[in-house]
mmCIF file of C-alpha atoms (C1' of nucleotides) in Angstrom:
data_model
loop_
_atom_site.group_PDB
_atom_site.id
_atom_site.type_symbol
_atom_site.label_atom_id
_atom_site.label_comp_id
_atom_site.label_asym_id
_atom_site.label_seq_id
_atom_site.Cartn_x
_atom_site.Cartn_y
_atom_site.Cartn_z
ATOM 1 C CA MET U 151 113.828 -170.665 80.182
ATOM 2 C CA PRO U 152 111.446 -168.484 82.072
ATOM 3 C CA GLU U 153 109.529 -170.484 84.648
ATOM 4 C CA LEU U 154 107.927 -169.266 87.844
ATOM 5 C CA PRO U 155 111.185 -168.046 89.486
ATOM 6 C CA ASP U 156 112.233 -166.105 86.409
ATOM 7 C CA VAL U 157 108.836 -164.477 86.035
ATOM 8 C CA GLU U 158 108.888 -163.587 89.723
ATOM 9 C CA GLY U 159 112.160 -161.824 88.936
ATOM 10 C CA TYR U 160 110.479 -159.925 86.096
ATOM 11 C CA ARG U 161 107.704 -158.980 88.487
ATOM 12 C CA ARG U 162 110.300 -157.395 90.743
ATOM 13 C CA VAL U 163 111.837 -155.604 87.757
ATOM 14 C CA LEU U 164 108.424 -154.287 86.836
ATOM 15 C CA ALA U 165 107.675 -153.205 90.401
ATOM 16 C CA SER U 166 110.918 -151.309 90.873
ATOM 17 C CA CYS U 167 111.001 -149.833 87.379
ATOM 18 C CA ALA U 168 107.429 -148.944 86.604
ATOM 19 C CA GLU U 169 105.132 -148.980 89.624
ATOM 20 C CA GLY U 170 103.730 -145.481 90.016
ATOM 21 C CA ARG U 171 105.250 -144.386 86.704
ATOM 22 C CA ARG U 172 103.338 -143.107 83.709
ATOM 23 C CA VAL U 173 103.715 -144.488 80.178
ATOM 24 C CA GLU U 174 104.902 -141.620 77.993
ATOM 25 C CA ARG U 175 105.519 -143.528 74.807
ATOM 26 C CA VAL U 176 104.939 -146.989 73.366
ATOM 27 C CA GLU U 177 107.355 -148.260 70.750
ATOM 28 C CA VAL U 178 106.676 -151.524 68.976
ATOM 29 C CA SER U 179 109.723 -152.518 66.980
ATOM 30 C CA ASP U 180 108.390 -156.012 66.223
ATOM 31 C CA ALA U 181 104.641 -156.518 66.215
ATOM 32 C CA GLY U 182 105.262 -160.265 66.100
ATOM 33 C CA VAL U 183 105.070 -160.341 69.895
ATOM 34 C CA LEU U 184 101.722 -158.552 70.089
ATOM 35 C CA ARG U 185 98.817 -160.943 70.618
ATOM 36 C CA GLY U 186 95.308 -159.868 69.844
ATOM 37 C CA VAL U 187 96.277 -156.208 69.781
ATOM 38 C CA THR U 188 97.694 -153.961 67.094
ATOM 39 C CA PRO U 189 100.604 -151.595 67.753
ATOM 40 C CA GLN U 190 98.213 -148.681 67.197
ATOM 41 C CA ARG U 191 95.728 -149.895 69.789
ATOM 42 C CA LEU U 192 98.443 -150.734 72.293
ATOM 43 C CA ARG U 193 99.844 -147.221 71.930
ATOM 44 C CA ARG U 194 96.434 -145.572 72.088
ATOM 45 C CA GLU U 195 95.178 -147.476 75.114
ATOM 46 C CA LEU U 196 98.341 -147.548 77.169
ATOM 47 C CA THR U 197 99.890 -144.114 76.687
ATOM 48 C CA GLY U 198 99.287 -141.815 79.630
ATOM 49 C CA HIS U 199 98.380 -144.570 82.090
ATOM 50 C CA ARG U 200 100.174 -145.254 85.332
ATOM 51 C CA PHE U 201 101.395 -148.667 86.472
ATOM 52 C CA GLY U 202 100.065 -150.147 89.681
ATOM 53 C CA ALA U 203 101.449 -153.043 91.694
ATOM 54 C CA PRO U 204 102.342 -155.935 89.390
ATOM 55 C CA GLU U 205 101.160 -159.465 89.977
ATOM 56 C CA ARG U 206 102.207 -162.874 88.760
ATOM 57 C CA HIS U 207 100.318 -166.094 88.265
ATOM 58 C CA GLY U 208 102.395 -169.095 87.279
ATOM 59 C CA LYS U 209 104.425 -168.006 84.279
ATOM 60 C CA TRP U 210 102.218 -164.991 83.557
ATOM 61 C CA LEU U 211 103.161 -161.471 84.514
ATOM 62 C CA ILE U 212 100.194 -159.210 85.154
ATOM 63 C CA ALA U 213 101.021 -155.539 84.673
ATOM 64 C CA ARG U 214 98.080 -153.520 85.934
ATOM 65 C CA THR U 215 97.677 -149.852 85.204
ATOM 66 C CA ASP U 216 94.980 -147.306 86.037
ATOM 67 C CA GLY U 217 93.723 -148.162 82.537
ATOM 68 C CA PRO U 218 94.076 -151.571 80.865
ATOM 69 C CA THR U 219 96.208 -154.455 82.057
ATOM 70 C CA VAL U 220 99.159 -155.770 80.081
ATOM 71 C CA LEU U 221 99.666 -159.530 80.255
ATOM 72 C CA LEU U 222 103.123 -160.844 79.478
ATOM 73 C CA HIS U 223 104.320 -164.355 78.790
ATOM 74 C CA PHE U 224 107.985 -165.012 78.187
ATOM 75 C CA GLY U 225 107.977 -168.275 76.273
ATOM 76 C CA MET U 226 111.482 -169.697 76.216
ATOM 77 C CA THR U 227 113.583 -166.656 75.599
ATOM 78 C CA GLY U 228 111.647 -163.646 76.854
ATOM 79 C CA ASP U 229 113.136 -161.082 79.219
ATOM 80 C CA LEU U 230 112.047 -157.841 80.863
ATOM 81 C CA LEU U 231 114.509 -155.045 81.433
ATOM 82 C CA CYS U 232 114.617 -151.595 82.952
ATOM 83 C CA ARG U 233 117.041 -149.351 81.076
ATOM 84 C CA PRO U 234 117.683 -145.630 80.720
ATOM 85 C CA HIS U 235 116.054 -144.011 77.670
ATOM 86 C CA ASP U 236 119.395 -143.307 76.085
ATOM 87 C CA GLU U 237 120.721 -146.827 76.233
ATOM 88 C CA PRO U 238 120.958 -148.214 72.697
ATOM 89 C CA PRO U 239 118.305 -150.791 71.863
ATOM 90 C CA HIS U 240 119.108 -154.470 71.656
ATOM 91 C CA PRO U 241 118.153 -156.203 68.379
ATOM 92 C CA HIS U 242 115.685 -158.360 70.294
ATOM 93 C CA ASP U 243 113.915 -155.482 72.024
ATOM 94 C CA ARG U 244 110.407 -155.982 70.622
ATOM 95 C CA VAL U 245 108.360 -153.550 72.711
ATOM 96 C CA THR U 246 109.617 -150.528 74.644
ATOM 97 C CA LEU U 247 107.514 -148.545 77.100
ATOM 98 C CA ALA U 248 109.111 -145.190 77.793
ATOM 99 C CA LEU U 249 108.267 -144.077 81.331
ATOM 100 C CA ASP U 250 108.044 -140.613 82.808
ATOM 101 C CA ASP U 251 111.227 -140.883 84.864
ATOM 102 C CA GLY U 252 113.684 -141.409 82.029
ATOM 103 C CA HIS U 253 113.617 -145.199 82.073
ATOM 104 C CA ASP U 254 112.367 -147.728 79.543
ATOM 105 C CA LEU U 255 110.624 -150.957 80.280
ATOM 106 C CA ARG U 256 111.755 -153.283 77.520
ATOM 107 C CA TYR U 257 110.276 -156.610 76.464
ATOM 108 C CA ARG U 258 113.158 -158.458 74.893
ATOM 109 C CA ASP U 259 112.680 -161.827 73.221
ATOM 110 C CA GLN U 260 114.710 -163.734 70.709
ATOM 111 C CA ARG U 261 112.196 -166.315 69.565
ATOM 112 C CA LYS U 262 108.805 -164.617 69.922
ATOM 113 C CA LEU U 263 107.073 -167.777 71.067
ATOM 114 C CA GLN U 264 104.811 -165.778 73.347
ATOM 115 C CA GLY U 265 104.443 -162.040 73.902
ATOM 116 C CA LEU U 266 102.127 -159.290 75.159
ATOM 117 C CA TRP U 267 98.356 -159.202 75.472
ATOM 118 C CA LEU U 268 96.139 -156.278 76.441
ATOM 119 C CA ALA U 269 93.171 -156.864 78.746
ATOM 120 C CA ALA U 270 90.547 -154.178 79.258
ATOM 121 C CA THR U 271 88.545 -156.132 81.828
ATOM 122 C CA GLU U 272 88.932 -158.958 84.305
ATOM 123 C CA ALA U 273 86.941 -161.141 81.925
ATOM 124 C CA ASP U 274 89.461 -160.403 79.168
ATOM 125 C CA MET U 275 92.221 -161.407 81.501
ATOM 126 C CA ASP U 276 90.576 -164.697 82.460
ATOM 127 C CA ARG U 277 90.028 -165.537 78.825
ATOM 128 C CA ILE U 278 93.645 -164.802 77.917
ATOM 129 C CA LEU U 279 95.184 -166.664 80.846
ATOM 130 C CA GLY U 280 92.975 -169.673 80.204
ATOM 131 C CA ASP U 281 92.611 -172.506 82.632
ATOM 132 C CA GLN U 282 95.268 -171.971 85.279
ATOM 133 C CA GLY U 283 95.788 -174.036 88.386
ATOM 134 C CA PRO U 284 96.792 -172.314 91.623
ATOM 135 C CA ASP U 285 100.196 -170.665 91.597
ATOM 136 C CA ALA U 286 102.844 -173.215 92.594
ATOM 137 C CA LEU U 287 104.261 -170.921 95.303
ATOM 138 C CA SER U 288 100.955 -170.859 97.121
ATOM 139 C CA VAL U 289 100.208 -174.580 97.048
ATOM 140 C CA SER U 290 100.073 -176.286 100.433
ATOM 141 C CA ARG U 291 100.573 -179.944 101.186
ATOM 142 C CA ALA U 292 96.848 -180.607 101.428
ATOM 143 C CA GLU U 293 96.138 -178.674 98.269
ATOM 144 C CA LEU U 294 98.758 -180.540 96.246
ATOM 145 C CA ASP U 295 97.200 -183.802 97.394
ATOM 146 C CA ARG U 296 93.859 -182.555 96.130
ATOM 147 C CA LEU U 297 95.339 -181.418 92.827
ATOM 148 C CA LEU U 298 97.048 -184.741 92.191
ATOM 149 C CA ALA U 299 94.044 -186.822 93.149
ATOM 150 C CA GLY U 300 92.326 -188.448 90.203
ATOM 151 C CA ARG U 301 95.056 -187.573 87.677
ATOM 152 C CA ARG U 302 95.605 -190.322 85.163
ATOM 153 C CA GLY U 303 98.868 -189.329 83.498
ATOM 154 C CA ARG U 304 102.529 -189.450 84.381
ATOM 155 C CA VAL U 305 103.686 -187.364 87.289
ATOM 156 C CA LYS U 306 106.021 -185.279 85.118
ATOM 157 C CA ALA U 307 103.160 -184.358 82.796
ATOM 158 C CA THR U 308 100.891 -183.587 85.751
ATOM 159 C CA LEU U 309 103.412 -181.349 87.502
ATOM 160 C CA THR U 310 104.117 -179.282 84.407
ATOM 161 C CA ASP U 311 100.457 -178.989 83.383
ATOM 162 C CA GLN U 312 99.622 -175.308 83.949
ATOM 163 C CA SER U 313 95.978 -176.108 84.487
ATOM 164 C CA VAL U 314 96.907 -178.329 87.453
ATOM 165 C CA VAL U 315 99.622 -176.190 89.058
ATOM 166 C CA ALA U 316 100.781 -172.959 87.454
ATOM 167 C CA GLY U 317 104.444 -172.099 87.170
ATOM 168 C CA LEU U 318 106.431 -175.327 86.864
ATOM 169 C CA GLY U 319 108.241 -175.907 83.579
ATOM 170 C CA ASN U 320 110.522 -178.591 82.252
ATOM 171 C CA LEU U 321 113.578 -177.841 84.368
ATOM 172 C CA LEU U 322 111.683 -177.319 87.626
ATOM 173 C CA GLY U 323 109.641 -180.454 87.054
ATOM 174 C CA ASP U 324 112.716 -182.610 86.625
ATOM 175 C CA GLU U 325 114.538 -180.938 89.502
ATOM 176 C CA ILE U 326 111.668 -181.486 91.933
ATOM 177 C CA LEU U 327 111.137 -185.109 90.910
ATOM 178 C CA TRP U 328 114.850 -185.842 91.175
ATOM 179 C CA ARG U 329 115.030 -184.389 94.688
ATOM 180 C CA ALA U 330 111.923 -186.259 95.718
ATOM 181 C CA GLY U 331 113.347 -189.513 94.327
ATOM 182 C CA ILE U 332 110.375 -190.108 92.063
ATOM 183 C CA HIS U 333 110.682 -191.382 88.501
ATOM 184 C CA PRO U 334 109.096 -188.908 86.044
ATOM 185 C CA ALA U 335 107.143 -191.624 84.231
ATOM 186 C CA ARG U 336 105.432 -192.892 87.374
ATOM 187 C CA PRO U 337 101.649 -192.654 87.127
ATOM 188 C CA THR U 338 100.495 -189.798 89.352
ATOM 189 C CA ALA U 339 97.726 -191.948 90.709
ATOM 190 C CA GLY U 340 100.238 -194.549 91.917
ATOM 191 C CA LEU U 341 102.175 -192.235 94.245
ATOM 192 C CA SER U 342 102.054 -193.102 97.944
ATOM 193 C CA ALA U 343 101.156 -190.537 100.577
ATOM 194 C CA GLU U 344 104.784 -190.503 101.598
ATOM 195 C CA GLU U 345 105.901 -189.806 98.030
ATOM 196 C CA ARG U 346 103.380 -187.023 97.660
ATOM 197 C CA ALA U 347 104.699 -185.535 100.876
ATOM 198 C CA ARG U 348 108.248 -185.623 99.488
ATOM 199 C CA LEU U 349 107.032 -184.038 96.262
ATOM 200 C CA GLU U 350 105.390 -181.213 98.134
ATOM 201 C CA ARG U 351 108.412 -180.626 100.359
ATOM 202 C CA GLU U 352 110.864 -180.558 97.467
ATOM 203 C CA MET U 353 108.580 -178.329 95.416
ATOM 204 C CA ARG U 354 108.608 -175.742 98.199
ATOM 205 C CA GLY U 355 112.339 -176.012 98.731
ATOM 206 C CA VAL U 356 113.239 -175.779 95.062
ATOM 207 C CA LEU U 357 110.841 -172.882 94.528
ATOM 208 C CA ARG U 358 112.043 -170.942 97.548
ATOM 209 C CA THR U 359 115.681 -171.185 96.510
ATOM 210 C CA SER U 360 114.931 -170.537 92.847
ATOM 211 C CA VAL U 361 112.733 -167.530 93.496
ATOM 212 C CA ARG U 362 115.455 -166.031 95.635
ATOM 213 C CA ALA U 363 117.945 -166.537 92.823
ATOM 214 C CA GLY U 364 115.524 -165.417 90.119
ATOM 215 C CA HIS U 365 116.087 -168.639 88.175
ATOM 216 C CA VAL U 366 116.570 -172.363 88.739
ATOM 217 C CA PRO U 367 120.081 -172.630 90.184
ATOM 218 C CA THR U 368 122.715 -174.465 88.156
ATOM 219 C CA GLY U 369 125.138 -175.221 90.984
ATOM 220 C CA PRO U 370 126.891 -178.568 91.272
ATOM 221 C CA SER U 371 124.294 -179.981 93.648
ATOM 222 C CA TRP U 372 121.422 -179.257 91.249
ATOM 223 C CA LEU U 373 120.222 -181.550 88.526
ATOM 224 C CA THR U 374 119.650 -178.455 86.419
ATOM 225 C CA GLY U 375 123.369 -177.723 86.485
ATOM 226 C CA ARG U 376 124.346 -181.166 85.265
ATOM 227 C CA ARG U 377 121.626 -182.262 82.902
ATOM 228 C CA ASP U 378 123.112 -180.699 79.799
ATOM 229 C CA ASP U 379 126.631 -182.008 80.346
ATOM 230 C CA PRO U 380 127.992 -184.138 77.502
ATOM 231 C CA ASP U 381 128.046 -187.156 79.836
ATOM 232 C CA PRO U 382 125.769 -186.142 82.700
ATOM 233 C CA HIS U 383 126.040 -187.710 86.138
ATOM 234 C CA CYS U 384 123.798 -187.582 89.186
ATOM 235 C CA PRO U 385 124.964 -184.993 91.725
ATOM 236 C CA ARG U 386 123.706 -187.231 94.521
ATOM 237 C CA CYS U 387 124.938 -190.741 93.691
ATOM 238 C CA GLY U 388 127.382 -190.101 90.869
ATOM 239 C CA GLY U 389 125.669 -192.579 88.578
ATOM 240 C CA PRO U 390 124.904 -191.713 84.957
ATOM 241 C CA LEU U 391 121.759 -189.709 84.307
ATOM 242 C CA ARG U 392 119.213 -190.800 81.756
ATOM 243 C CA ARG U 393 117.687 -188.444 79.212
ATOM 244 C CA THR U 394 114.588 -189.201 77.228
ATOM 245 C CA ARG U 395 111.733 -187.353 75.691
ATOM 246 C CA MET U 396 108.528 -187.179 77.647
ATOM 247 C CA ALA U 397 105.506 -185.089 76.780
ATOM 248 C CA GLY U 398 107.599 -183.604 73.988
ATOM 249 C CA ARG U 399 110.381 -182.342 76.226
ATOM 250 C CA THR U 400 113.772 -183.565 77.264
ATOM 251 C CA THR U 401 113.428 -185.267 80.619
ATOM 252 C CA ALA U 402 116.455 -185.983 82.790
ATOM 253 C CA TRP U 403 116.479 -188.346 85.741
ATOM 254 C CA CYS U 404 118.684 -190.664 87.772
ATOM 255 C CA PRO U 405 117.713 -194.313 87.417
ATOM 256 C CA ARG U 406 119.312 -195.145 90.772
ATOM 257 C CA CYS U 407 117.762 -192.345 92.842
ATOM 258 C CA GLN U 408 114.423 -192.404 91.037
ATOM 259 C CA PRO U 409 113.178 -195.997 90.785
ATOM 260 C CA ASP U 410 110.526 -196.540 88.149
ATOM 261 C CA GLY U 411 108.381 -198.533 90.516
ATOM 262 C CA SER U 412 108.215 -201.653 88.389
ATOM 263 C "C1'" DA K 164 125.524 -176.381 54.937
ATOM 264 C "C1'" DG K 165 121.405 -178.509 56.003
ATOM 265 C "C1'" DA K 166 119.311 -180.932 59.897
ATOM 266 C "C1'" DA K 167 118.428 -181.500 64.501
ATOM 267 C "C1'" DG K 168 117.912 -179.620 69.050
ATOM 268 C "C1'" DT K 169 116.130 -176.247 72.334
ATOM 269 C "C1'" DG K 170 111.021 -175.566 75.763
ATOM 270 C "C1'" DT K 171 106.703 -172.614 75.746
ATOM 271 C "C1'" DT K 172 102.179 -172.676 74.219
ATOM 272 C "C1'" DG K 173 97.728 -174.259 71.486
ATOM 273 C "C1'" DT K 174 95.812 -177.445 68.226
ATOM 274 C "C1'" DT K 175 95.095 -181.834 66.097
ATOM 275 C "C1'" DT K 176 94.924 -186.729 66.058
ATOM 276 C "C1'" DC K 177 94.630 -191.201 67.874
ATOM 277 C "C1'" DT T 289 91.195 -188.714 79.028
ATOM 278 C "C1'" DG T 290 95.988 -188.856 78.028
ATOM 279 C "C1'" DA T 291 99.588 -188.358 75.168
ATOM 280 C "C1'" DA T 292 102.010 -187.943 71.095
ATOM 281 C "C1'" DA T 293 102.889 -185.029 67.029
ATOM 282 C "C1'" DC T 294 103.079 -180.652 65.062
ATOM 283 C "C1'" DA T 295 103.467 -175.585 64.389
ATOM 284 C "C1'" DA T 296 105.385 -171.262 65.693
ATOM 285 C "C1'" DC T 297 109.859 -168.930 66.606
ATOM 286 C "C1'" DA T 298 115.386 -167.817 66.043
ATOM 287 C "C1'" DC T 299 119.461 -169.276 66.954
ATOM 288 C "C1'" DT T 300 123.137 -172.924 68.116
ATOM 289 C "C1'" DT T 301 125.274 -177.204 67.413
ATOM 290 C "C1'" DC T 302 126.259 -181.237 64.887
#
DNA sequence: AGAAGTGTTGTTTC
DNA sequence: TGAAACAACACTTC
């Protein structure tokens, strides 16, 4: 599931594959991933333009060119690949940008929950991205304190709210809370300064390691690696993990390591 | 073999 | 305000 670390990986793919390259051809094999733009307009406005340095904000990939900017969101199953022209297409390749050096940039996505947008101006981009909090990688201790202040909901919902902090999804949220020893259903407003400090420290640590790996690691010492086991146990204390639904998503936590505060 | 589960959004409802 | 429920999507698992 693409979260910040995965999208950072796609940003690197985009940088190494396309930066400085010209778009020779635009192939839309499934317009279901195009948002607010027709295949014709995408082809017309993008062909001939050269990619600049790509950016990322939260889970959004920002592909600037010397013309319009392409905005990509990967939903649950999106992927971005750099492949030679002659490599056979994958059934889930929805959009292919043929570049002037013999490579394709391919947006591959099974489920088409999100897709590609085209922004002609900065105002377009702001409208498409909506209300985004600061990127999670750039959030300092003091800033996280400010972001959490005054929040009424549960800490899990707050952490994964893109308008509070951009980039944390379901897996990262659970992983960070588990490492910080904080129960996901705790009210954000009830966290102590010490707990907020742990949250901030674990957020940095988890992000640093995950960004390096290009995804949330699934090793034996990670909650992410255990949470989908048939009978999941806590990598830290060995006790059974709990799984419930919170804010519409499966939430995993360790009742021993993450006291509910009651 | 049909239903539930999967996590990302935005929207709707309470 | 928060949060739950739902839709959208395609595929896997029960």
